[in-house]
GROMACS .gro file of N, CA, C and O in nm:
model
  516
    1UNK      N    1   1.142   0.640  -2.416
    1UNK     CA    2   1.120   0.534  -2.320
    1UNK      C    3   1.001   0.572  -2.232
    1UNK      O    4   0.983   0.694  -2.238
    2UNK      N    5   0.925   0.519  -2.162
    2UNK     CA    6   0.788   0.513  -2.151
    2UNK      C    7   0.818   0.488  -2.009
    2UNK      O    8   0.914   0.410  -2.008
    3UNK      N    9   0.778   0.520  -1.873
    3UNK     CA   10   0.796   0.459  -1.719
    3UNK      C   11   0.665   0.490  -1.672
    3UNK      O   12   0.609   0.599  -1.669
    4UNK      N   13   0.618   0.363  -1.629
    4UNK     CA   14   0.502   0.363  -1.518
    4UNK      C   15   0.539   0.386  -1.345
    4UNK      O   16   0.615   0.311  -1.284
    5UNK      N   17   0.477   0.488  -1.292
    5UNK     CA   18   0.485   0.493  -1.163
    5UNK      C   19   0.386   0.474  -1.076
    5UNK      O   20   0.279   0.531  -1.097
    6UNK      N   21   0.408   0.365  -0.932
    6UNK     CA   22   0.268   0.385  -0.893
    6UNK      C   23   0.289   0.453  -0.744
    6UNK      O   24   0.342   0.383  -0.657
    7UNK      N   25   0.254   0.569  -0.717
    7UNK     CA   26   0.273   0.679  -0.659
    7UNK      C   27   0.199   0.630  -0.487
    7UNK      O   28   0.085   0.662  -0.454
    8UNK      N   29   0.289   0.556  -0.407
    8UNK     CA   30   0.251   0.477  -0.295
    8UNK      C   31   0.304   0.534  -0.205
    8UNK      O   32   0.250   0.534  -0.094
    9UNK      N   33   0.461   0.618  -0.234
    9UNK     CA   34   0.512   0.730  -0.111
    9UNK      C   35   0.586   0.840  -0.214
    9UNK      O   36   0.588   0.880  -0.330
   10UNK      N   37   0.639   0.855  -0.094
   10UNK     CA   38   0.796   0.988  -0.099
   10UNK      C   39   0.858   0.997  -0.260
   10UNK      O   40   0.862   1.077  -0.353
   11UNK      N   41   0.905   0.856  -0.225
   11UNK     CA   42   1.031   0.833  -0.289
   11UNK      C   43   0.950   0.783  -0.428
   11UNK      O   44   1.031   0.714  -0.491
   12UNK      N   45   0.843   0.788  -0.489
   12UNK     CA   46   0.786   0.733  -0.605
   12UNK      C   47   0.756   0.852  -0.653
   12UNK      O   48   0.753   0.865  -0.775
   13UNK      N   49   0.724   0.974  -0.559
   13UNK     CA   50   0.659   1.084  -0.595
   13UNK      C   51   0.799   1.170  -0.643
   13UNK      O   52   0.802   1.222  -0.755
   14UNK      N   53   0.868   1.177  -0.586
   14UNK     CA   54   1.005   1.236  -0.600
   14UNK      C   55   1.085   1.204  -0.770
   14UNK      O   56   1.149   1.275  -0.847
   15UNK      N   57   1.038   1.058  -0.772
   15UNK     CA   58   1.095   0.983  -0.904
   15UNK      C   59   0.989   1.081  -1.003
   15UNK      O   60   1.006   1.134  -1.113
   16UNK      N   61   0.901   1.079  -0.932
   16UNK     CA   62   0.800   1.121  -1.064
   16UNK      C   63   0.806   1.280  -1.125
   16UNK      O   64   0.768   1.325  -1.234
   17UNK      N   65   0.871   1.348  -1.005
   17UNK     CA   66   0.853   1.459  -1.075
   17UNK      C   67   0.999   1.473  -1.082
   17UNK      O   68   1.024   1.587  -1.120
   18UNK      N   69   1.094   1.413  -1.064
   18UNK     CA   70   1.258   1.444  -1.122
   18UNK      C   71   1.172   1.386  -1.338
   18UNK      O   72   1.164   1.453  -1.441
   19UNK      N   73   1.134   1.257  -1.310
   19UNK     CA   74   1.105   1.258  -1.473
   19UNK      C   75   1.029   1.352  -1.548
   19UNK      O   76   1.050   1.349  -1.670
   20UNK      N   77   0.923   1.457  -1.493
   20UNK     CA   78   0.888   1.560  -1.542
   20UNK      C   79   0.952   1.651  -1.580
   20UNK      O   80   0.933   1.719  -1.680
   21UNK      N   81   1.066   1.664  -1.469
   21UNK     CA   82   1.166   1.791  -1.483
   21UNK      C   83   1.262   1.731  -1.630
   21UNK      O   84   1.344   1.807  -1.682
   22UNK      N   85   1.248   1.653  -1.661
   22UNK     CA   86   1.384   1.571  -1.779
   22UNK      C   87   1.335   1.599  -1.908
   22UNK      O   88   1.396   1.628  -2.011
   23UNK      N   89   1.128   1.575  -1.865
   23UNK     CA   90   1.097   1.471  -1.988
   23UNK      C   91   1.118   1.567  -2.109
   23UNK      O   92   1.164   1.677  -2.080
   24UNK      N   93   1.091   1.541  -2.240
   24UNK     CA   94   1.153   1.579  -2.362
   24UNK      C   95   1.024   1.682  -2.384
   24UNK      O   96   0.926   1.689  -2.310
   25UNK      N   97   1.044   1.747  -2.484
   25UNK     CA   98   0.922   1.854  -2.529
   25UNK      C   99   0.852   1.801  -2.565
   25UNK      O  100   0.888   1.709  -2.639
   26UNK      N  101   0.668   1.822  -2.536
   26UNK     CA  102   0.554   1.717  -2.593
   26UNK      C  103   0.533   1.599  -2.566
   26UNK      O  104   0.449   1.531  -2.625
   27UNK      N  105   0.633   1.543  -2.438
   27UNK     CA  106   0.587   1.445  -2.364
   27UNK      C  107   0.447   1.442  -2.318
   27UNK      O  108   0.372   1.540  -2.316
   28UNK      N  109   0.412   1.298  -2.274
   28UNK     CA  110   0.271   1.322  -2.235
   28UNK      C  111   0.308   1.243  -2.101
   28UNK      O  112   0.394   1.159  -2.075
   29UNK      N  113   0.211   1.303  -2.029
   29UNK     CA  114   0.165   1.272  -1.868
   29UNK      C  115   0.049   1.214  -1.819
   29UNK      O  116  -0.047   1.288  -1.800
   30UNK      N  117   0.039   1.098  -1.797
   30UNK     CA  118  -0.110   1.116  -1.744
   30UNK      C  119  -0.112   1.027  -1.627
   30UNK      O  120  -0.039   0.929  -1.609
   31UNK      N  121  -0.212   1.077  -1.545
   31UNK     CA  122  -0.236   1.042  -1.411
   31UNK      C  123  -0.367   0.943  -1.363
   31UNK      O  124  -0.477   0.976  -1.409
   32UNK      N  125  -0.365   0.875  -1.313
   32UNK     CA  126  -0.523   0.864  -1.282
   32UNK      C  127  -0.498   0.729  -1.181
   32UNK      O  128  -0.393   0.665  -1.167
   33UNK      N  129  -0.662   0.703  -1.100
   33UNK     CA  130  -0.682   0.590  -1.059
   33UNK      C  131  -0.646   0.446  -1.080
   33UNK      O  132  -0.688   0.379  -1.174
   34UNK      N  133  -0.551   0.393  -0.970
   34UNK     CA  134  -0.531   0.202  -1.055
   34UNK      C  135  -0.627   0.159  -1.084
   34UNK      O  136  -0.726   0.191  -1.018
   35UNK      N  137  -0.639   0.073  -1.190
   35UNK     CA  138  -0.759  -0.005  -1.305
   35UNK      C  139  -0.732  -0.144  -1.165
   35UNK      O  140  -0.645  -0.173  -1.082
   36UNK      N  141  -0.853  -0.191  -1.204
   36UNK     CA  142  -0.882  -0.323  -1.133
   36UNK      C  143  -0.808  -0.434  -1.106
   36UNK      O  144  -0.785  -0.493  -1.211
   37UNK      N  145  -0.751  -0.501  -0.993
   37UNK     CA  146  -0.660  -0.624  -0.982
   37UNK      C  147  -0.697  -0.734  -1.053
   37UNK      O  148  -0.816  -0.747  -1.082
   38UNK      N  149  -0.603  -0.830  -1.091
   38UNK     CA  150  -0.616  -0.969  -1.105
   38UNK      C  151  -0.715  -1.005  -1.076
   38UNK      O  152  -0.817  -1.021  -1.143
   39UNK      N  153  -0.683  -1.031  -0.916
   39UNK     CA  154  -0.755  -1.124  -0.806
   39UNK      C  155  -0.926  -1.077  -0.813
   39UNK      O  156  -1.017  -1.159  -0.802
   40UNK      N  157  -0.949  -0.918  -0.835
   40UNK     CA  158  -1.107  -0.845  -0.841
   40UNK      C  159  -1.139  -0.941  -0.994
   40UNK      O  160  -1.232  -1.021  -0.987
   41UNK      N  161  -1.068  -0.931  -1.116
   41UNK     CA  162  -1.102  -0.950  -1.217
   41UNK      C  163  -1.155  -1.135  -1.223
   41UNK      O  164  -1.271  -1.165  -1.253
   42UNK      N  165  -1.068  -1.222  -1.197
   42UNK     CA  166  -1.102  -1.380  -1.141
   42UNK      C  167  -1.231  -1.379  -1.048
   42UNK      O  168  -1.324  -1.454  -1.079
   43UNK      N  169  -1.243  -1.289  -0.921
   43UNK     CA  170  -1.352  -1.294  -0.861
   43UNK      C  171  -1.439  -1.257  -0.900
   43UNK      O  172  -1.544  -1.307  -0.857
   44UNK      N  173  -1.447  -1.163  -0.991
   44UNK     CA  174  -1.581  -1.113  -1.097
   44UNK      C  175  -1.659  -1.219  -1.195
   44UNK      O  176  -1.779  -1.244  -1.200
   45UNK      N  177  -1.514  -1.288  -1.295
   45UNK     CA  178  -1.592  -1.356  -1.332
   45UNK      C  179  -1.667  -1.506  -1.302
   45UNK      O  180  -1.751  -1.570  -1.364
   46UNK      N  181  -1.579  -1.535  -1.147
   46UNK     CA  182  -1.670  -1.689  -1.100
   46UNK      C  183  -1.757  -1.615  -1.046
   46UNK      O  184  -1.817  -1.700  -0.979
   47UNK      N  185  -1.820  -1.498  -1.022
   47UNK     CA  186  -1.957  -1.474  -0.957
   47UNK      C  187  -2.039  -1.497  -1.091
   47UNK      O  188  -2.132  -1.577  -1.102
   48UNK      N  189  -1.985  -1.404  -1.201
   48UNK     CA  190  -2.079  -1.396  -1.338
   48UNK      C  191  -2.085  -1.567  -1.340
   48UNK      O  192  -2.203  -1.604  -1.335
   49UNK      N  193  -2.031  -1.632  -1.343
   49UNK     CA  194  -2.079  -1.760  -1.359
   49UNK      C  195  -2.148  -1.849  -1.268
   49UNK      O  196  -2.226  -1.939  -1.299
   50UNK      N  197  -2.114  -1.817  -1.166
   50UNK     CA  198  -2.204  -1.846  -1.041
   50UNK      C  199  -2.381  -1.826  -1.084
   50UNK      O  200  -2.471  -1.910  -1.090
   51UNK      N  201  -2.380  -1.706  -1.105
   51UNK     CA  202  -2.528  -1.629  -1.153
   51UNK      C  203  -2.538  -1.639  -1.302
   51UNK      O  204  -2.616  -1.551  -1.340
   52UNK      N  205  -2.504  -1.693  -1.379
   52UNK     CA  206  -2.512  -1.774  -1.484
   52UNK      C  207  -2.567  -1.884  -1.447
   52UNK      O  208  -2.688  -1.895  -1.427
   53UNK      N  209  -2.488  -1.974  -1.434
   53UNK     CA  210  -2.538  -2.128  -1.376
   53UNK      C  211  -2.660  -2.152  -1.283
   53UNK      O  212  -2.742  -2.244  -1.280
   54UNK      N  213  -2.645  -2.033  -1.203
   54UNK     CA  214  -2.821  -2.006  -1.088
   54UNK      C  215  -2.937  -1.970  -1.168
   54UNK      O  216  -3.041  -1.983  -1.103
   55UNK      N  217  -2.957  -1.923  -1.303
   55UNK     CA  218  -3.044  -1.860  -1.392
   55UNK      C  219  -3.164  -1.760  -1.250
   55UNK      O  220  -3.271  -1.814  -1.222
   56UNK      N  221  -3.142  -1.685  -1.210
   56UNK     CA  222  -3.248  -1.641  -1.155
   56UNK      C  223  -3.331  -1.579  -1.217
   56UNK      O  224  -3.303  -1.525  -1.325
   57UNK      N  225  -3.468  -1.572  -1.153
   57UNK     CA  226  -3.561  -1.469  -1.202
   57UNK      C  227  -3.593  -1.592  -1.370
   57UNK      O  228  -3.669  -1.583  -1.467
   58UNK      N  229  -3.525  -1.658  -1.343
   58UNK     CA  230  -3.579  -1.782  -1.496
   58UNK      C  231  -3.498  -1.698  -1.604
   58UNK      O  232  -3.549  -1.694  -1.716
   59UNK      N  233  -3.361  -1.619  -1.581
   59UNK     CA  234  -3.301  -1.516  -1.733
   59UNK      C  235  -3.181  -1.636  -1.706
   59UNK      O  236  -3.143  -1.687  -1.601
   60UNK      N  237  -3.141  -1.658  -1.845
   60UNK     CA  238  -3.062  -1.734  -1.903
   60UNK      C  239  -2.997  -1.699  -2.029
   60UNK      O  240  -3.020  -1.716  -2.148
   61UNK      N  241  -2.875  -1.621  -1.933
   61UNK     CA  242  -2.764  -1.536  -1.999
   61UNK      C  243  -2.628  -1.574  -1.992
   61UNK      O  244  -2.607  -1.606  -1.875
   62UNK      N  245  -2.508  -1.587  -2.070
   62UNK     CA  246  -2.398  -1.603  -2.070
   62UNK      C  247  -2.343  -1.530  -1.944
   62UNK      O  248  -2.427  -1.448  -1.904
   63UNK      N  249  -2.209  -1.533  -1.853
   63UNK     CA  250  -2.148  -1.441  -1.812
   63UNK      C  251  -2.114  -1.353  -1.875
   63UNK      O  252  -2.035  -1.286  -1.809
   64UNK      N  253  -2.128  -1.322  -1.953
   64UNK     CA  254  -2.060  -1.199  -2.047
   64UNK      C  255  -2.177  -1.118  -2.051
   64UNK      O  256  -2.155  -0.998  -2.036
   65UNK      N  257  -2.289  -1.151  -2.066
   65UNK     CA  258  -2.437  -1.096  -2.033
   65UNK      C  259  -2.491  -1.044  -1.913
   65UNK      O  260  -2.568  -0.949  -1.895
   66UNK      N  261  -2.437  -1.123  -1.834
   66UNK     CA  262  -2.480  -1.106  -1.680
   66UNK      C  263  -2.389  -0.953  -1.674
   66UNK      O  264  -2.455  -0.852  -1.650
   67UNK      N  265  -2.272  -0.942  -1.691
   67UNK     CA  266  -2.131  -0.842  -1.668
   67UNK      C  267  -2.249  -0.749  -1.693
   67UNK      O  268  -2.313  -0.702  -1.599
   68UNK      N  269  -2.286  -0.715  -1.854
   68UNK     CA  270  -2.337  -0.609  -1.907
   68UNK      C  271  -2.493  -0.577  -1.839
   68UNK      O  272  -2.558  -0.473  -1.849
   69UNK      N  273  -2.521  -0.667  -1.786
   69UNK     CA  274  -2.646  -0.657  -1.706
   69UNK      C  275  -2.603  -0.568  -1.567
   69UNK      O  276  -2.644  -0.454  -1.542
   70UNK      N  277  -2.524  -0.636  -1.497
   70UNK     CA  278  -2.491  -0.543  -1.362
   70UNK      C  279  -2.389  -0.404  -1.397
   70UNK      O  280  -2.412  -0.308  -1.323
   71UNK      N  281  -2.295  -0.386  -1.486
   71UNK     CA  282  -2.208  -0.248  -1.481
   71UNK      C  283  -2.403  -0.148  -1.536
   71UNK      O  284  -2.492  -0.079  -1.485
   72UNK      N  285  -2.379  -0.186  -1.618
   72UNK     CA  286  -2.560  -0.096  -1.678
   72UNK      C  287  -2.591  -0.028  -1.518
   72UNK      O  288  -2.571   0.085  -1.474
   73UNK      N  289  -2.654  -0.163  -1.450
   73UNK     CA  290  -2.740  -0.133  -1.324
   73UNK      C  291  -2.657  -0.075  -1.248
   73UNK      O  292  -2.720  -0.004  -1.170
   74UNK      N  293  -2.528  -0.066  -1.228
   74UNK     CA  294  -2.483   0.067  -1.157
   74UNK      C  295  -2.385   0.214  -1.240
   74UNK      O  296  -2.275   0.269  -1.232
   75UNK      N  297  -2.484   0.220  -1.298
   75UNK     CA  298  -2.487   0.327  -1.417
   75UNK      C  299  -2.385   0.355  -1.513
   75UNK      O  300  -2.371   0.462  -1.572
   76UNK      N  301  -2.293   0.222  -1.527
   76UNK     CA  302  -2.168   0.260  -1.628
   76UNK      C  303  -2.280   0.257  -1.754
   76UNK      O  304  -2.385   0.197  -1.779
   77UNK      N  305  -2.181   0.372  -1.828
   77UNK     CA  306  -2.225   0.426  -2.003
   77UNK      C  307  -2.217   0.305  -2.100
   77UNK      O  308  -2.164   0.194  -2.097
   78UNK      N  309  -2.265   0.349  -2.154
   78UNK     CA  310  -2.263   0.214  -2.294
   78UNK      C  311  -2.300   0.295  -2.403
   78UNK      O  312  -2.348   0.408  -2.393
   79UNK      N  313  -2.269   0.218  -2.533
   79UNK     CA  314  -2.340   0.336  -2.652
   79UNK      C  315  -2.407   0.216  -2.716
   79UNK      O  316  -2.375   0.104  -2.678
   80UNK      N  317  -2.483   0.230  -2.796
   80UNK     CA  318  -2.482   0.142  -2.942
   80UNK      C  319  -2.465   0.139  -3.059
   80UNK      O  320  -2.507   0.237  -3.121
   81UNK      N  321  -2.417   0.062  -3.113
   81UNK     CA  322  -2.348   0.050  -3.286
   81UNK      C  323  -2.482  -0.040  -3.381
   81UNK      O  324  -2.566  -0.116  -3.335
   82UNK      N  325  -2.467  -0.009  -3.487
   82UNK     CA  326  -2.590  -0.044  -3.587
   82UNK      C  327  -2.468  -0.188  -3.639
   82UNK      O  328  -2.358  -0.174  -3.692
   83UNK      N  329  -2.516  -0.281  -3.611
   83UNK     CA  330  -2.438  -0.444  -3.639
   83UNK      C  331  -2.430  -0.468  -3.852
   83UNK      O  332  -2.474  -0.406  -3.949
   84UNK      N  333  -2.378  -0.548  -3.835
   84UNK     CA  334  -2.378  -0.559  -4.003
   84UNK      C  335  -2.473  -0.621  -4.063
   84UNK      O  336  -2.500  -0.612  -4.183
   85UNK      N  337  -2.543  -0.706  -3.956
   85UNK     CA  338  -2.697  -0.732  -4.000
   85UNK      C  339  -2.851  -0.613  -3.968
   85UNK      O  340  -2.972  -0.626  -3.949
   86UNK      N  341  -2.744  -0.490  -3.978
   86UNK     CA  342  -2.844  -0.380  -3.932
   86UNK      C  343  -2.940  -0.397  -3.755
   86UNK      O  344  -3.035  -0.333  -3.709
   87UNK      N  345  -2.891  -0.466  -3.723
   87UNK     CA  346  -2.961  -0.443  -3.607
   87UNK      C  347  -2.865  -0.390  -3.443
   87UNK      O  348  -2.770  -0.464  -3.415
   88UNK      N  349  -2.885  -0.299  -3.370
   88UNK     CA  350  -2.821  -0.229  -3.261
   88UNK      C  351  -2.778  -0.344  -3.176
   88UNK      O  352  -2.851  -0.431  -3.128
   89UNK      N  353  -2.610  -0.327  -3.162
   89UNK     CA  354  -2.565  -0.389  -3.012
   89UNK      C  355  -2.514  -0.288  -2.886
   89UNK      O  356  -2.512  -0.166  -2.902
   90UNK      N  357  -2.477  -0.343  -2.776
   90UNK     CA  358  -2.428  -0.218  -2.724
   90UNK      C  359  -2.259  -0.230  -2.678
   90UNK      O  360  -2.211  -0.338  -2.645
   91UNK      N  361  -2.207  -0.145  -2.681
   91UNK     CA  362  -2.116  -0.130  -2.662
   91UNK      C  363  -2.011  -0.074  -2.568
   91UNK      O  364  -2.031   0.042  -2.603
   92UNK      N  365  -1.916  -0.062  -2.479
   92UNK     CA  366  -1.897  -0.024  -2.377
   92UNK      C  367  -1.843  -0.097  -2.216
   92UNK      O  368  -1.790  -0.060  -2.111
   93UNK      N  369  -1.867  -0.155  -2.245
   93UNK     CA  370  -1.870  -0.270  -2.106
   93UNK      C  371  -1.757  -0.331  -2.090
   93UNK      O  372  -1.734  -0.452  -2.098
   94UNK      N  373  -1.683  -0.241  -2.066
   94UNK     CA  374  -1.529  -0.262  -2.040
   94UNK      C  375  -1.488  -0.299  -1.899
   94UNK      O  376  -1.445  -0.198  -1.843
   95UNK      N  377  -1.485  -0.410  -1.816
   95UNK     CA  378  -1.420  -0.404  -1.630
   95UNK      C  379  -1.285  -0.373  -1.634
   95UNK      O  380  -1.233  -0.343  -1.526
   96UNK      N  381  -1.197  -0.376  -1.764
   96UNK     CA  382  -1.123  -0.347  -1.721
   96UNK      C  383  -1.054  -0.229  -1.710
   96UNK      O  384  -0.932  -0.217  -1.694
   97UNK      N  385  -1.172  -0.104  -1.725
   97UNK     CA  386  -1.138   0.018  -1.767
   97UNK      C  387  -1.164   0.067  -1.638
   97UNK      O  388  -1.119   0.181  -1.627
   98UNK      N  389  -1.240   0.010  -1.495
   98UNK     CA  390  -1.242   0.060  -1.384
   98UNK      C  391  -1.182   0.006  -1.322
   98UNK      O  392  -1.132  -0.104  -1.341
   99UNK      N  393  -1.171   0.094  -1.207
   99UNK     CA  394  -1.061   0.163  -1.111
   99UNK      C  395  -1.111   0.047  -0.978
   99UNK      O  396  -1.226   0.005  -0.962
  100UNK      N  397  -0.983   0.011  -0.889
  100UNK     CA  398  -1.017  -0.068  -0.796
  100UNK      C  399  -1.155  -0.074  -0.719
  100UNK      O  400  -1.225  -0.173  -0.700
  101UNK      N  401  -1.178   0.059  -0.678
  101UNK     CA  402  -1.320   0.084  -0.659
  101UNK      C  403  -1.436   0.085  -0.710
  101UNK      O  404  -1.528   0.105  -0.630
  102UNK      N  405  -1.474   0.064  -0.863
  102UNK     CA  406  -1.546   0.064  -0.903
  102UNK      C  407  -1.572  -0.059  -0.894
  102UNK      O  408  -1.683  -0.078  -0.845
  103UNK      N  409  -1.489  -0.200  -0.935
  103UNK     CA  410  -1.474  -0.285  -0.957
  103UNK      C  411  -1.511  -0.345  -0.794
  103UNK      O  412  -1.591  -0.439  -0.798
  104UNK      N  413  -1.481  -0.319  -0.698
  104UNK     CA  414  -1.532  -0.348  -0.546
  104UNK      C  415  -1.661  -0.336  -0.549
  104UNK      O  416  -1.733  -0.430  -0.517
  105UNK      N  417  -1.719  -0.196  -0.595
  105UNK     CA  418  -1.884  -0.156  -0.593
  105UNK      C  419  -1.913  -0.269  -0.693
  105UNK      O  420  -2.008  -0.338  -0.654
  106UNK      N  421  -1.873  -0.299  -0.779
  106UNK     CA  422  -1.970  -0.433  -0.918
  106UNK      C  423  -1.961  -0.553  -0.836
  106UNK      O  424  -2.065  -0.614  -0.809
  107UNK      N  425  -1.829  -0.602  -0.786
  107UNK     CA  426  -1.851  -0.695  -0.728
  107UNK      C  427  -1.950  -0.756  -0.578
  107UNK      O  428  -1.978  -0.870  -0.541
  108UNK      N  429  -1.982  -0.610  -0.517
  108UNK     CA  430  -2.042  -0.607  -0.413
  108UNK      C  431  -2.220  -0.636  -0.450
  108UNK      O  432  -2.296  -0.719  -0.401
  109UNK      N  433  -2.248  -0.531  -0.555
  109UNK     CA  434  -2.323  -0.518  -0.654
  109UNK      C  435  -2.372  -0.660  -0.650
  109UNK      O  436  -2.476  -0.696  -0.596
  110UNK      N  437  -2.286  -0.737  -0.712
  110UNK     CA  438  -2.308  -0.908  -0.765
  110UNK      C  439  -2.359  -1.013  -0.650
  110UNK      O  440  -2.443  -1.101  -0.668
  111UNK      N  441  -2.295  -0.986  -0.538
  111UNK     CA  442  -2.298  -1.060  -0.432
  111UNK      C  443  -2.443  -0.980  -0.381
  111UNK      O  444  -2.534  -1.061  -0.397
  112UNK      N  445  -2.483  -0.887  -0.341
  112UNK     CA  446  -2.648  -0.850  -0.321
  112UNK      C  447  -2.714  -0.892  -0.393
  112UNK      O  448  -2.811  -0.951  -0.344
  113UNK      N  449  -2.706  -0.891  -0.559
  113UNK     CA  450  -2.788  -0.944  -0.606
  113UNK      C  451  -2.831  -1.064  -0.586
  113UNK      O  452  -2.949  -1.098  -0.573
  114UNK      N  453  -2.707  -1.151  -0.581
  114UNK     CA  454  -2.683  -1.297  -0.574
  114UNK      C  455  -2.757  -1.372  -0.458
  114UNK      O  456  -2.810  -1.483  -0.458
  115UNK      N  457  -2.743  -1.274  -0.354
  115UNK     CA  458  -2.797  -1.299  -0.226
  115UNK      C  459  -2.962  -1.299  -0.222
  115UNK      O  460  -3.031  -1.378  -0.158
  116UNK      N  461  -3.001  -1.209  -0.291
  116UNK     CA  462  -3.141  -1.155  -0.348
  116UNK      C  463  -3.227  -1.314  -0.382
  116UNK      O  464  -3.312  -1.377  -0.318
  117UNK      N  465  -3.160  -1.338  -0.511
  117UNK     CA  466  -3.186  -1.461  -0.580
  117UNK      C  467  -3.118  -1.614  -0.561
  117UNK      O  468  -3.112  -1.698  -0.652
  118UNK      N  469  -3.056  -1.637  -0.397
  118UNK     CA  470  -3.029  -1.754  -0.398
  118UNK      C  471  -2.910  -1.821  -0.456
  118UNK      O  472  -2.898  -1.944  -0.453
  119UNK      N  473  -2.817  -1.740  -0.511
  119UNK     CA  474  -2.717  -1.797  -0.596
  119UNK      C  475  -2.612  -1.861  -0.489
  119UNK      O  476  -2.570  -1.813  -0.384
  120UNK      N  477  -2.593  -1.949  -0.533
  120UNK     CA  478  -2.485  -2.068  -0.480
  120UNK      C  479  -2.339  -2.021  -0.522
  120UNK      O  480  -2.283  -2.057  -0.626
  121UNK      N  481  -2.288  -1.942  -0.435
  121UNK     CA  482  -2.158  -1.917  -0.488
  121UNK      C  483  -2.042  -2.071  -0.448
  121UNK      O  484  -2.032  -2.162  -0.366
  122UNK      N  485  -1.974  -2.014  -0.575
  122UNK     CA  486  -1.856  -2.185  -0.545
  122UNK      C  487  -1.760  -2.124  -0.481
  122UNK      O  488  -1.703  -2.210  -0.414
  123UNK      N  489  -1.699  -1.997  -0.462
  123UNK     CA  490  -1.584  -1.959  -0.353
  123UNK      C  491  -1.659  -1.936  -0.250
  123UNK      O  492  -1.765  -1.873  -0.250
  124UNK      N  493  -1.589  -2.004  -0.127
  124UNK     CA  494  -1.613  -1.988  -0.025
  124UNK      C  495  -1.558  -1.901   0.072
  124UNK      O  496  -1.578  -1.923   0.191
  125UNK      N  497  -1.479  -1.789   0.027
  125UNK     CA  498  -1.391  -1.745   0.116
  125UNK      C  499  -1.437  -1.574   0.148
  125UNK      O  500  -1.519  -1.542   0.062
  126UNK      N  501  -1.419  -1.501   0.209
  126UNK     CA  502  -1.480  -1.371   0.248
  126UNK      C  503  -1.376  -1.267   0.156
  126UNK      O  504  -1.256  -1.241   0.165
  127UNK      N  505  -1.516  -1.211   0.038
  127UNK     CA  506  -1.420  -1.120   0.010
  127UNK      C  507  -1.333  -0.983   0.057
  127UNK      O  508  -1.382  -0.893   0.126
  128UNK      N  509  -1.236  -0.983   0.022
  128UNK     CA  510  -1.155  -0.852   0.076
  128UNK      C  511  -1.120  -0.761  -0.070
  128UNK      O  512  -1.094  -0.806  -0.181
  129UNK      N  513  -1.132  -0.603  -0.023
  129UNK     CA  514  -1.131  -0.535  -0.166
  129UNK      C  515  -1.021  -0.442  -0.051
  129UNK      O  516  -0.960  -0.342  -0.091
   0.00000   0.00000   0.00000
């Protein structure tokens, strides 16, 4: 059986290591940073479309383009794969593989840019991360 914990006090931390003390031989453990909310992930992509629909700078890219345009510009990795028509794509550009914070920095990221080039955002409301 498999249990997610998300380690917020005492009593989560306590759970967590009574299940260490139990777990079976060759269990695995792993720890790390929460991956990105809902609410970050929805607000990500009406900006990508926001700045889609604004074409700045005259580039006229899908949101899915724009994404791989801004994680790049704040230095997330990418690799490339040789396509089946032989020619390189890239690969990598996962949001949902970062951590609340990273995902705050892209979205902040988006909104400077946006600001840069005039983009008309359609939410009107002040973001909170």
């Amino acid at each position: 059986m498999s249990q997610t914990i998300i380690l917020r006090g005492d009593l989560q931390r306590a759970l967590a290591k009574r299940l260490i003390d139990h777990a079976p031989h060759d269990a695995v453990v792993k720890i790390g940073a929460a991956t990105r909310t809902t609410d970050q992930n929805s607000k990500l992509w009406a900006m990508l479309s926001d700045v889609s629909r604004a074409k700045p700078e005259g580039r006229v890219h899908t949101a899915e383009i724009w994404k791989c345009l801004f994680m790049n510009a704040l230095g997330h990795e990418t690799a490339f794969e040789t396509g089946l028509d032989n020619r390189p794509f890239p690969i990598g550009f996962q949001s949902s593989r970062l951590t609340k914070a990273q995902m705050s920095d892209l979205i902040e990221f988006v909104y400077a840019y946006g600001a840069e080039h005039d983009v008309k955002w359609s939410e009107t409301y002040e973001w909170k991360y």
